[in-house]
């Protein structure tokens, strides 16, 4: 901890003056252009009313007869609270994200642990294999899952052929398919940070625990697991935060009972052409995501991602 | 009887040389070494990794209360030996007995042996207190007992003030004390130390050596340490085993090893030494005469050789501090040569003279800096080296 703050000081003193500001300015400009300004536009739209015009919403400010009128329309936010469908979509999104995160942890942690236990020379290869699928287009992979899981798909025909089932299983267009797709896509984001934190634990620590009388399982739960805590948090947030807003996977693999906030937003924007409502939804989603993002920073989970 | 008393003398002499600062020696150490029971026995232990032999038929007896140091360079197999004792590795063949009980296949968490790791391996997410209590908790001792034992250990290593600190808030020396306390917490039958001073800077080393030995002796635990630092082995241990290529090639007190090495490897490994290669020209019960090329005179050894020799070729080892440097020609018939001063390393209390013999061989010779510098030989001075017939050692391997 000491060393990191001292290097920080060193870097600051070296970059004193214009250099420091220039370097710090690049992300600031990026943030301004691609986050803050769009955010303000979305915020603005969320306070207007849907309209049949181009763009399809009423202007927030009107200048008439030397008087500036600002009309703030809160109905979008009110209907967010009053219409059960939005609340339901939010809750089911959070539920899905939570379960997916837990499942990713339960599957990903043992995988990361197994990789960290292998010979050092194998690590690179195994990590590459974990990442390999993500080098193919995301959509193609989801379409592949649709083929695999459909009623006449590979999985069903295989299971029927070996005689485990007689009737095809209905997986596609249910929440099961959504879970399968989400876990499949987000598992690497759990494995990588966990692997990274496991790798940084010296193996002498578990040896020391065993030397002091701890059985292997005890040594794992007392030493390895607590020391990989940050990696677990980092992985959990990397899965949880994007899954909340996931659109494509529920859209393609989910069915009529799958209701997620991302899809509601999509439909409101593209199908109903109700930009202000969609904007209000987006703002709401952002507010909800602030909680895990704050936690993420508080846990210093980012350190786990940038550590060498 | 004679042998025992002789041994005792040696042992006592070693005590004064090694760690004279200790006044509170437990009763067990005052007894002669030979009268103590063997607590740890390694029998014909071998370890192979594929075709690579790491340990080659190691047989080792460690007596109760000993501080035994295994000394060897990297790759000598000493770490593997330690791992086998701790239970992290299984020997390919051979057995390990602790108190006459076979522990060869006992897992580490069941062995009454604890180790202080080279980098200490303190648990970074636990306080000093919890680190020390870890082993006791595994034994499911009552909380009260754990608490009092931890306090006792914190007192032993003078770390009471730091009980609530995390390891990263401690200095290197403090971390070592915590590691030592943790490894002593369960009152192990054997304490293993892996390069105990390896992670410390040089100044702290000499201080911690004495401190660690002091604590170990206070507790009275049998201790096996592994080190590549001969000074560390000499000051901390009362018995040393020299390891080379997976074999323990010599065991004995530091004095035995230094004064009577049994091979060239040991002689070279401990301290510095001058080696003269030569041939035996005449041999009697009480003396041997050896002809060596670099020397104009023959080498006279003041004792007979008991070992059977395969050839007349031998090596004579002479320690630099045993060689006398004079400006005048020695009157003796044997054991001297003429040379010129090639280099002088001034070390304060003494200087190491590098004397070049006519054939180019460099002989090291320690000269105590008692005389004034003007009277001492200087660079390019012609000098004579000479040693007494009873200080050199004949080695045949």
XYZ file of C-alpha atoms in Angstrom:
705
model
C 0.000 0.000 0.000
C 2.829 2.314 0.904
C 4.667 1.624 -2.288
C 1.655 2.317 -4.474
C 1.069 5.735 -2.887
C 4.740 6.616 -3.107
C 4.916 5.683 -6.784
C 1.816 7.762 -7.296
C 3.584 10.715 -5.731
C 6.616 10.076 -7.847
C 4.541 10.028 -11.020
C 2.757 13.207 -9.971
C 5.945 15.065 -9.249
C 7.436 13.957 -12.532
C 4.384 15.067 -14.471
C 4.064 18.368 -12.656
C 2.533 21.176 -14.707
C 1.190 20.895 -18.191
C 2.209 17.299 -18.751
C 0.181 16.092 -15.816
C -2.896 17.979 -16.922
C -2.540 16.862 -20.513
C -2.341 13.242 -19.427
C -5.225 13.568 -17.007
C -7.109 15.583 -19.638
C -7.398 12.784 -22.173
C -9.736 10.630 -20.073
C -11.542 13.750 -18.925
C -12.268 14.803 -22.513
C -13.272 11.252 -23.364
C -15.619 11.195 -20.389
C -17.109 14.542 -21.355
C -17.663 13.689 -25.015
C -18.864 10.136 -24.731
C -20.513 10.023 -21.366
C -21.435 13.358 -19.853
C -22.862 15.073 -22.973
C -24.869 12.015 -24.105
C -26.042 11.601 -20.531
C -27.297 15.177 -20.427
C -29.073 14.709 -23.752
C -30.744 11.531 -22.470
C -31.644 13.281 -19.234
C -33.156 16.107 -21.213
C -35.200 13.757 -23.387
C -36.468 11.921 -20.316
C -38.184 15.113 -19.145
C -39.991 15.730 -22.423
C -43.118 14.220 -23.929
C -43.498 11.816 -26.830
C -44.594 13.532 -30.007
C -45.129 12.750 -33.664
C -42.316 14.850 -34.975
C -38.666 14.671 -35.764
C -37.119 14.100 -33.264
C -40.085 12.315 -31.716
C -40.363 14.337 -28.532
C -41.391 17.800 -27.497
C -38.681 20.382 -26.889
C -37.901 21.125 -23.288
C -37.483 24.840 -23.764
C -39.645 27.201 -25.762
C -38.858 30.777 -26.496
C -42.043 32.649 -27.114
C -42.841 36.313 -26.754
C -39.516 37.074 -25.060
C -40.225 34.525 -22.362
C -38.283 31.332 -21.947
C -40.557 28.482 -20.974
C -39.076 25.355 -19.540
C -41.450 22.454 -19.356
C -40.292 19.581 -17.242
C -42.423 16.536 -17.716
C -42.281 14.052 -14.841
C -44.921 11.689 -16.192
C -42.288 9.300 -17.536
C -40.795 8.831 -14.103
C -44.214 8.619 -12.505
C -45.303 5.885 -14.872
C -42.070 4.049 -14.118
C -43.285 3.809 -10.553
C -46.961 3.296 -11.245
C -46.780 0.808 -14.085
C -46.029 -2.594 -12.630
C -44.379 -3.859 -15.767
C -41.341 -1.618 -15.246
C -40.958 -2.555 -11.617
C -41.345 -6.173 -12.543
C -38.764 -5.859 -15.316
C -36.292 -4.215 -12.940
C -36.776 -6.870 -10.294
C -36.508 -9.746 -12.727
C -33.373 -8.200 -14.288
C -31.729 -7.871 -10.893
C -32.781 -11.389 -9.979
C -31.410 -12.797 -13.203
C -28.155 -10.861 -12.835
C -27.777 -12.022 -9.250
C -28.381 -15.685 -10.021
C -26.139 -15.550 -13.075
C -23.374 -13.998 -10.980
C -23.662 -16.696 -8.346
C -23.722 -19.433 -10.982
C -20.737 -17.898 -12.776
C -18.897 -17.864 -9.458
C -19.773 -21.469 -8.683
C -18.613 -22.624 -12.098
C -15.831 -20.113 -12.698
C -14.031 -20.293 -9.355
C -13.145 -23.997 -9.577
C -12.022 -23.486 -13.173
C -9.795 -20.544 -12.199
C -8.472 -22.496 -9.254
C -7.717 -25.525 -11.400
C -5.828 -23.348 -13.882
C -3.805 -21.731 -11.115
C -2.875 -25.197 -9.836
C -1.437 -26.387 -13.130
C 2.118 -25.964 -14.301
C 3.038 -22.332 -14.889
C 3.800 -23.053 -18.556
C 0.227 -24.208 -19.153
C -1.440 -21.092 -17.749
C -1.186 -19.038 -20.924
C -2.671 -21.778 -23.060
C -5.551 -22.484 -20.667
C -6.426 -18.815 -20.300
C -6.346 -18.465 -24.067
C -8.764 -21.391 -24.364
C -11.105 -19.640 -21.940
C -11.037 -16.512 -24.062
C -11.049 -18.246 -27.430
C -14.862 -18.340 -27.907
C -15.125 -14.585 -27.431
C -13.050 -14.109 -30.569
C -16.084 -15.178 -32.563
C -18.956 -12.768 -33.030
C -21.235 -12.656 -30.041
C -24.346 -12.925 -32.209
C -23.075 -15.985 -34.033
C -22.493 -17.719 -30.734
C -26.007 -16.903 -29.559
C -27.432 -18.211 -32.822
C -25.417 -21.357 -32.294
C -27.045 -21.770 -28.908
C -30.460 -21.300 -30.509
C -29.646 -24.200 -32.814
C -28.337 -26.329 -30.009
C -31.267 -25.753 -27.687
C -34.209 -25.723 -30.080
C -36.822 -28.465 -30.038
C -35.221 -30.181 -33.017
C -31.782 -29.027 -32.012
C -28.597 -30.959 -31.446
C -29.086 -31.358 -27.712
C -32.578 -32.793 -27.971
C -31.802 -35.106 -30.854
C -28.719 -36.332 -29.039
C -30.558 -36.981 -25.779
C -33.378 -38.724 -27.626
C -30.982 -40.842 -29.604
C -29.241 -42.191 -26.523
C -32.656 -42.695 -24.978
C -32.479 -40.458 -21.928
C -35.628 -38.608 -22.976
C -38.552 -39.531 -25.197
C -40.085 -36.102 -25.685
C -37.856 -33.177 -26.658
C -37.048 -30.775 -23.828
C -38.305 -27.261 -24.242
C -35.338 -25.096 -23.379
C -35.193 -22.462 -26.048
C -37.365 -19.429 -25.374
C -37.452 -20.108 -21.648
C -35.482 -18.543 -18.808
C -33.249 -21.625 -18.751
C -31.966 -20.749 -22.168
C -31.346 -17.188 -20.986
C -29.301 -18.472 -18.042
C -27.337 -20.817 -20.277
C -26.586 -18.004 -22.715
C -25.632 -15.499 -20.028
C -23.396 -17.894 -18.118
C -21.786 -19.001 -21.355
C -21.023 -15.428 -22.379
C -19.998 -13.988 -19.035
C -18.079 -16.874 -17.485
C -14.668 -15.624 -18.728
C -15.264 -12.318 -16.927
C -15.482 -14.264 -13.682
C -12.635 -16.655 -14.394
C -10.016 -14.083 -15.383
C -9.993 -11.851 -12.278
C -10.341 -14.842 -9.964
C -7.465 -16.592 -11.701
C -5.416 -13.418 -11.440
C -5.934 -13.129 -7.705
C -5.343 -16.838 -7.116
C -2.113 -16.687 -9.057
C -0.810 -13.925 -6.822
C -1.203 -16.048 -3.665
C 2.161 -17.660 -2.903
C 1.768 -21.417 -2.619
C 3.882 -21.334 0.532
C 0.867 -19.832 2.321
C -1.226 -22.959 1.856
C 1.829 -25.048 2.646
C 2.248 -23.082 5.858
C -1.394 -23.639 6.735
C -1.019 -27.379 6.211
C 2.233 -27.347 8.133
C 0.372 -25.789 11.044
C -2.182 -28.584 11.053
C -4.878 -27.482 8.619
C -6.306 -30.132 6.328
C -6.284 -29.199 2.634
C -9.968 -28.179 2.639
C -9.467 -26.056 5.739
C -6.384 -24.451 4.253
C -8.436 -23.575 1.190
C -11.289 -21.969 3.097
C -9.043 -20.185 5.604
C -6.302 -18.996 3.287
C -6.961 -19.325 -0.439
C -10.597 -18.250 -0.491
C -10.230 -15.118 1.685
C -7.122 -14.071 -0.207
C -8.931 -14.306 -3.537
C -11.803 -12.167 -2.233
C -10.962 -9.192 -4.411
C -10.825 -11.292 -7.543
C -14.244 -12.714 -6.698
C -15.703 -9.233 -6.218
C -14.134 -7.973 -9.409
C -15.538 -10.952 -11.315
C -18.949 -10.591 -9.684
C -19.271 -6.966 -10.726
C -17.995 -7.652 -14.210
C -20.805 -10.152 -14.585
C -23.538 -8.447 -12.584
C -23.381 -4.930 -14.034
C -23.588 -5.762 -17.752
C -26.090 -8.580 -17.238
C -28.589 -6.101 -15.745
C -28.732 -4.290 -19.051
C -28.371 -7.334 -21.285
C -30.639 -7.173 -24.356
C -29.545 -9.623 -27.015
C -29.436 -12.820 -24.985
C -32.956 -12.505 -23.500
C -34.198 -11.310 -26.843
C -32.913 -14.285 -28.782
C -32.965 -17.086 -26.247
C -35.724 -15.947 -23.911
C -39.446 -16.398 -24.295
C -42.624 -14.560 -23.463
C -42.080 -14.876 -19.722
C -38.608 -13.338 -19.954
C -38.989 -9.702 -19.069
C -35.834 -7.704 -18.671
C -35.285 -4.032 -18.371
C -32.998 -3.945 -21.381
C -35.668 -5.467 -23.561
C -38.357 -3.189 -22.204
C -36.116 -0.259 -23.021
C -35.480 -1.591 -26.495
C -39.180 -2.069 -27.185
C -40.078 1.326 -25.823
C -37.503 2.952 -28.014
C -37.829 1.028 -31.259
C -41.348 -0.415 -31.189
C -43.308 2.251 -29.372
C -41.030 5.028 -30.561
C -41.427 6.569 -27.114
C -38.016 8.173 -26.685
C -38.781 10.077 -23.485
C -39.991 6.951 -21.704
C -36.973 5.001 -22.944
C -34.717 7.777 -21.738
C -36.344 7.734 -18.312
C -35.818 3.984 -18.184
C -32.170 4.406 -19.089
C -31.679 7.013 -16.368
C -33.384 4.757 -13.840
C -31.175 1.855 -14.836
C -28.122 3.998 -14.395
C -29.230 5.022 -10.920
C -29.784 1.401 -9.971
C -26.351 0.442 -11.302
C -24.709 3.173 -9.259
C -25.072 0.978 -6.178
C -22.945 -1.953 -7.416
C -20.519 0.416 -9.147
C -19.974 2.288 -5.889
C -19.443 -1.013 -4.099
C -17.072 -2.107 -6.814
C -14.881 0.939 -6.237
C -15.125 0.681 -2.507
C -13.787 -2.894 -2.588
C -10.872 -1.707 -4.688
C -11.814 -4.467 -7.058
C -10.346 -2.465 -9.926
C -6.909 -3.081 -8.452
C -7.449 -6.735 -9.181
C -8.007 -5.970 -12.840
C -5.044 -3.712 -13.415
C -2.586 -5.649 -11.353
C 0.174 -7.209 -13.330
C 35.526 -42.817 27.599
C 38.294 -40.779 26.134
C 36.329 -40.232 22.994
C 33.307 -38.982 24.867
C 35.222 -36.447 26.876
C 37.030 -35.318 23.795
C 33.744 -34.832 22.100
C 32.430 -32.878 25.009
C 35.396 -30.598 24.908
C 34.819 -29.953 21.278
C 31.222 -29.298 21.935
C 31.975 -26.808 24.651
C 34.615 -25.149 22.547
C 32.079 -24.793 19.809
C 29.608 -23.259 22.201
C 32.041 -20.543 23.112
C 32.862 -19.881 19.520
C 29.378 -20.147 18.115
C 27.064 -18.343 20.439
C 28.775 -17.340 23.618
C 26.050 -14.857 24.373
C 23.772 -17.561 25.644
C 23.707 -17.885 29.340
C 20.443 -19.724 29.738
C 21.318 -22.995 28.073
C 18.780 -25.635 28.955
C 20.014 -28.602 30.902
C 19.841 -30.797 27.850
C 22.529 -28.849 26.028
C 24.971 -29.112 28.888
C 24.978 -32.846 28.573
C 27.298 -34.357 26.053
C 26.012 -34.600 22.538
C 26.376 -38.376 22.370
C 24.324 -38.986 25.499
C 21.236 -37.414 23.987
C 18.708 -39.631 22.221
C 18.285 -39.488 18.474
C 14.950 -37.844 17.774
C 14.938 -37.653 13.980
C 16.303 -40.369 11.779
C 16.440 -40.346 8.002
C 17.323 -43.691 6.548
C 18.624 -44.054 3.008
C 16.329 -41.342 1.705
C 16.420 -40.908 -2.066
C 14.454 -38.562 -4.250
C 14.334 -38.593 -8.027
C 12.540 -36.304 -10.406
C 12.474 -38.397 -13.542
C 16.063 -39.338 -14.185
C 17.359 -36.465 -12.083
C 18.629 -37.463 -8.649
C 17.956 -34.795 -6.058
C 18.672 -36.791 -2.916
C 21.088 -39.682 -3.063
C 20.914 -42.087 -0.155
C 20.796 -39.588 2.689
C 21.110 -41.022 6.173
C 20.950 -38.517 8.949
C 20.575 -38.711 12.713
C 19.565 -35.664 14.658
C 19.772 -35.721 18.413
C 17.284 -34.148 20.738
C 18.064 -30.529 21.439
C 20.457 -30.129 18.553
C 20.573 -27.195 16.233
C 21.588 -28.942 13.054
C 22.409 -27.006 9.915
C 22.396 -28.470 6.455
C 24.799 -26.419 4.447
C 25.084 -26.579 0.709
C 24.955 -24.619 -2.497
C 21.852 -24.271 -4.627
C 20.807 -27.560 -6.139
C 22.449 -29.559 -3.363
C 19.043 -30.988 -2.440
C 18.685 -29.358 0.945
C 15.312 -27.767 0.223
C 13.956 -31.085 -1.027
C 15.151 -32.722 2.152
C 13.327 -30.091 4.191
C 10.160 -30.604 2.151
C 10.337 -34.335 2.785
C 10.642 -33.706 6.509
C 7.736 -31.252 6.477
C 5.668 -33.724 4.478
C 5.195 -31.683 1.314
C 7.178 -34.195 -0.707
C 7.427 -37.952 -0.530
C 10.828 -39.609 -0.796
C 11.263 -41.975 -3.755
C 12.735 -44.486 -1.322
C 13.953 -44.578 2.259
C 12.201 -43.883 5.531
C 11.937 -41.007 7.984
C 11.511 -41.745 11.678
C 10.536 -39.304 14.382
C 10.976 -40.665 17.902
C 11.237 -44.135 16.331
C 7.874 -43.719 14.660
C 7.763 -43.983 10.877
C 6.389 -40.691 9.587
C 7.416 -41.106 5.953
C 3.882 -41.096 4.568
C 2.248 -38.921 7.214
C 0.655 -35.810 5.646
C 2.087 -32.437 6.727
C -0.914 -31.489 8.838
C -0.448 -34.564 11.034
C 3.276 -34.147 11.713
C 4.533 -32.672 14.975
C 7.027 -30.745 12.866
C 6.678 -27.061 12.079
C 8.542 -24.947 9.645
C 9.606 -21.349 9.442
C 9.444 -20.575 5.734
C 12.121 -18.674 3.923
C 9.854 -15.774 3.020
C 7.996 -16.415 6.304
C 4.672 -17.191 4.560
C 2.760 -15.125 7.098
C -0.940 -14.989 6.308
C -1.389 -11.450 4.972
C -5.074 -11.206 5.852
C -4.549 -12.093 9.507
C -3.118 -10.076 12.363
C 0.084 -11.124 14.107
C -2.006 -12.614 16.870
C -4.162 -14.653 14.502
C -1.139 -15.851 12.584
C 0.358 -17.251 15.764
C -2.972 -18.694 16.887
C -3.623 -20.428 13.540
C -1.892 -23.679 14.387
C -3.420 -23.819 17.851
C -6.888 -23.323 16.407
C -6.369 -26.325 14.150
C -5.866 -28.379 17.298
C -9.227 -27.103 18.547
C -7.751 -25.909 21.815
C -10.061 -23.914 24.102
C -10.031 -20.192 23.335
C -8.622 -19.315 26.737
C -5.656 -21.589 26.304
C -4.981 -20.254 22.815
C -5.055 -16.711 24.151
C -2.585 -17.340 26.927
C -0.280 -19.345 24.648
C -0.295 -16.572 22.036
C 0.545 -14.016 24.700
C 3.366 -16.181 25.954
C 4.793 -16.482 22.436
C 4.423 -12.777 21.727
C 6.435 -12.192 24.888
C 9.041 -14.712 23.849
C 9.715 -12.891 20.576
C 9.157 -9.419 22.045
C 6.234 -8.595 19.799
C 3.523 -7.857 22.388
C 3.022 -4.352 21.045
C 2.362 -5.549 17.527
C -0.300 -8.174 18.233
C -2.981 -6.378 16.245
C -0.832 -5.460 13.283
C -1.004 -7.087 9.898
C 2.208 -8.607 8.510
C 2.688 -5.882 5.876
C 2.893 -3.308 8.659
C 5.971 -4.991 10.125
C 9.660 -4.748 9.292
C 11.597 -7.735 8.018
C 13.024 -8.596 11.419
C 9.632 -8.301 13.059
C 8.058 -10.526 10.437
C 10.707 -13.101 11.136
C 9.958 -13.039 14.841
C 6.272 -13.574 14.151
C 7.089 -16.439 11.801
C 9.282 -17.996 14.465
C 6.589 -17.601 17.107
C 4.023 -19.142 14.779
C 6.197 -22.151 14.058
C 6.886 -22.640 17.766
C 3.256 -22.221 18.820
C 2.366 -25.901 18.633
C 5.480 -26.969 20.539
C 6.777 -29.035 17.620
C 9.204 -31.864 18.175
C 11.274 -30.547 15.319
C 11.527 -26.985 14.127
C 12.547 -26.587 10.497
C 14.137 -23.351 9.358
C 14.395 -22.737 5.626
C 17.168 -20.215 4.922
C 16.212 -18.386 8.123
C 18.132 -15.214 7.321
C 17.637 -15.328 3.569
C 15.072 -12.539 3.448
C 16.959 -10.131 5.708
C 19.541 -7.529 4.846
C 23.091 -8.091 5.939
C 23.160 -5.874 9.004
C 20.024 -7.395 10.458
C 21.287 -10.911 9.831
C 23.965 -11.076 12.473
C 21.603 -9.620 15.051
C 18.750 -11.974 14.205
C 21.035 -15.029 14.127
C 21.799 -14.649 17.786
C 18.255 -13.712 18.632
C 16.772 -16.721 16.841
C 19.277 -19.096 18.445
C 18.531 -17.546 21.811
C 14.804 -18.155 21.401
C 15.288 -21.692 20.097
C 17.492 -22.535 23.048
C 15.083 -20.986 25.497
C 12.356 -23.213 24.133
C 14.731 -26.155 23.882
C 13.320 -27.382 20.585
C 15.332 -29.586 18.241
C 16.026 -27.587 15.151
C 17.028 -28.451 11.625
C 17.968 -25.555 9.435
C 18.904 -25.306 5.821
C 21.218 -22.621 4.558
C 23.726 -21.796 1.878
C 25.481 -19.286 4.125
C 28.400 -20.898 5.938
C 28.678 -18.073 8.432
C 25.049 -18.594 9.346
C 25.594 -22.326 9.808
C 28.751 -21.817 11.862
C 27.241 -19.248 14.216
C 23.806 -20.764 14.666
C 24.248 -24.507 14.597
C 26.029 -26.889 16.897
C 26.163 -29.539 14.185
C 26.599 -29.092 10.493
C 25.979 -31.418 7.593
C 27.565 -30.491 4.289
C 25.364 -31.312 1.328
C 26.649 -31.732 -2.182
C 24.800 -33.174 -5.185
C 22.143 -34.755 -3.008
C 24.544 -36.372 -0.548
C 25.504 -35.426 2.967
C 29.265 -35.616 2.545
C 30.342 -34.660 6.046
C 28.736 -34.162 9.428
C 30.201 -32.737 12.563
C 30.577 -29.720 14.782
C 31.596 -26.499 13.087
C 35.119 -27.039 14.433
C 35.322 -30.579 13.061
C 34.208 -29.425 9.671
C 36.561 -26.486 9.566
C 39.634 -28.100 11.058
C 39.243 -31.580 9.643
C 37.374 -31.577 6.372
C 37.149 -35.017 4.824
C 37.148 -33.937 1.209
C 38.185 -31.168 -1.115
C 34.559 -30.129 -1.500
C 34.109 -29.554 2.226
C 37.463 -27.849 2.556
C 36.610 -25.461 -0.252
C 33.037 -24.930 0.878
C 33.852 -23.811 4.398
C 36.155 -20.850 4.625
C 38.987 -20.244 2.196
C 41.770 -22.724 1.761
C 44.990 -23.277 -0.184
C 45.149 -26.599 -1.948
C 48.434 -28.179 -3.024
C 48.265 -31.185 -5.285
C 51.062 -33.684 -4.706
C 52.357 -37.230 -4.476
C 53.297 -39.166 -1.395
C 56.995 -39.912 -1.466
C 57.416 -41.546 1.897
C 54.984 -42.686 4.505
C 55.464 -43.746 8.099
C 53.195 -44.391 11.074
C 53.722 -40.920 12.470
C 54.358 -38.827 9.410
C 53.948 -38.495 5.666
C 56.108 -36.653 3.189
C 54.519 -35.252 0.087
C 56.124 -33.739 -2.968
C 54.176 -30.940 -4.548
C 55.152 -29.188 -7.732
C 54.599 -25.549 -6.849
C 56.656 -25.874 -3.690
C 60.445 -26.038 -3.657
C 60.351 -27.980 -0.384
C 58.490 -31.123 0.454
C 55.347 -31.111 2.567
C 55.676 -32.812 5.928
C 52.504 -33.968 7.570
C 52.807 -34.488 11.301
C 50.534 -37.523 11.459
C 50.082 -40.805 9.663
C 47.317 -41.589 7.200
C 44.911 -44.295 8.237
C 42.752 -44.383 5.142
C 43.738 -46.810 2.412
C 45.036 -44.912 -0.575
C 44.361 -46.008 -4.120
C 47.193 -43.935 -5.510
C 49.951 -41.747 -4.155
C 48.159 -38.679 -5.459
C 46.756 -36.511 -2.665
C 45.825 -32.942 -1.941
C 47.085 -30.938 0.985
C 44.842 -28.200 2.322
C 46.198 -25.346 4.400
C 44.018 -22.585 5.806
C 45.259 -19.039 5.141
C 45.374 -18.161 8.849
C 47.692 -21.118 9.503
C 50.328 -19.853 7.098
C 53.080 -17.642 8.419
C 54.447 -14.895 6.210
C 58.061 -13.807 6.768
C 60.648 -11.683 5.051
C 63.418 -14.007 6.227
C 63.991 -17.477 4.932
C 62.535 -20.054 7.357
C 65.056 -22.444 8.912
C 62.738 -25.429 8.580
C 63.423 -28.200 6.113
C 59.820 -28.663 5.060
C 56.632 -26.700 4.420
C 57.885 -23.471 3.025
C 58.155 -21.643 -0.259
C 59.279 -18.342 -1.657
C 57.090 -15.928 -3.555
C 56.307 -12.307 -4.131
C 53.354 -10.328 -2.775
C 50.876 -10.092 -5.599
C 48.016 -8.431 -3.817
C 46.931 -7.392 -0.322
C 43.338 -7.256 0.846
C 43.195 -5.058 3.915
C 40.336 -6.180 6.177
C 41.078 -4.128 9.284
C 41.972 -6.680 11.935
C 43.915 -8.723 9.420
C 45.023 -8.579 5.830
C 44.856 -11.334 3.275
C 48.117 -11.536 1.325
C 48.063 -13.066 -2.124
C 51.510 -14.572 -2.555
C 52.556 -15.614 -6.031
C 54.812 -18.658 -6.155
C 57.421 -19.008 -8.928
C 55.117 -21.280 -10.946
C 52.282 -18.754 -10.809
C 50.160 -20.367 -8.100
C 48.568 -17.874 -5.712
C 48.658 -18.748 -2.023
C 46.400 -16.892 0.394
C 47.869 -16.009 3.739
C 46.261 -14.095 6.607
C 48.457 -11.688 8.499
C 47.174 -10.106 11.712
C 47.657 -6.369 11.601
C 49.452 -6.141 14.905
C 52.723 -4.720 13.628
C 52.917 -1.254 12.220
C 52.173 -1.015 8.542
C 55.722 0.074 7.673
C 57.114 -3.205 9.011
C 54.731 -5.373 7.048
C 55.657 -6.634 3.578
C 54.112 -4.688 0.754
C 53.396 -5.212 -2.956
C 56.092 -6.933 -4.993
C 58.129 -7.745 -1.862
C 59.831 -11.128 -1.934
C 58.439 -13.138 0.988
C 58.477 -16.643 2.422
C 55.453 -18.665 3.418
C 55.714 -21.344 6.030
C 53.422 -23.546 8.103
C 53.743 -26.005 10.927
C 53.557 -29.712 10.033
C 50.469 -30.283 12.193
C 48.155 -27.673 10.657
C 47.751 -29.061 7.174
C 45.195 -31.603 6.096
C 45.660 -34.427 3.616
C 42.713 -35.184 1.387
C 42.401 -37.945 -1.124
C 39.175 -36.900 -2.795
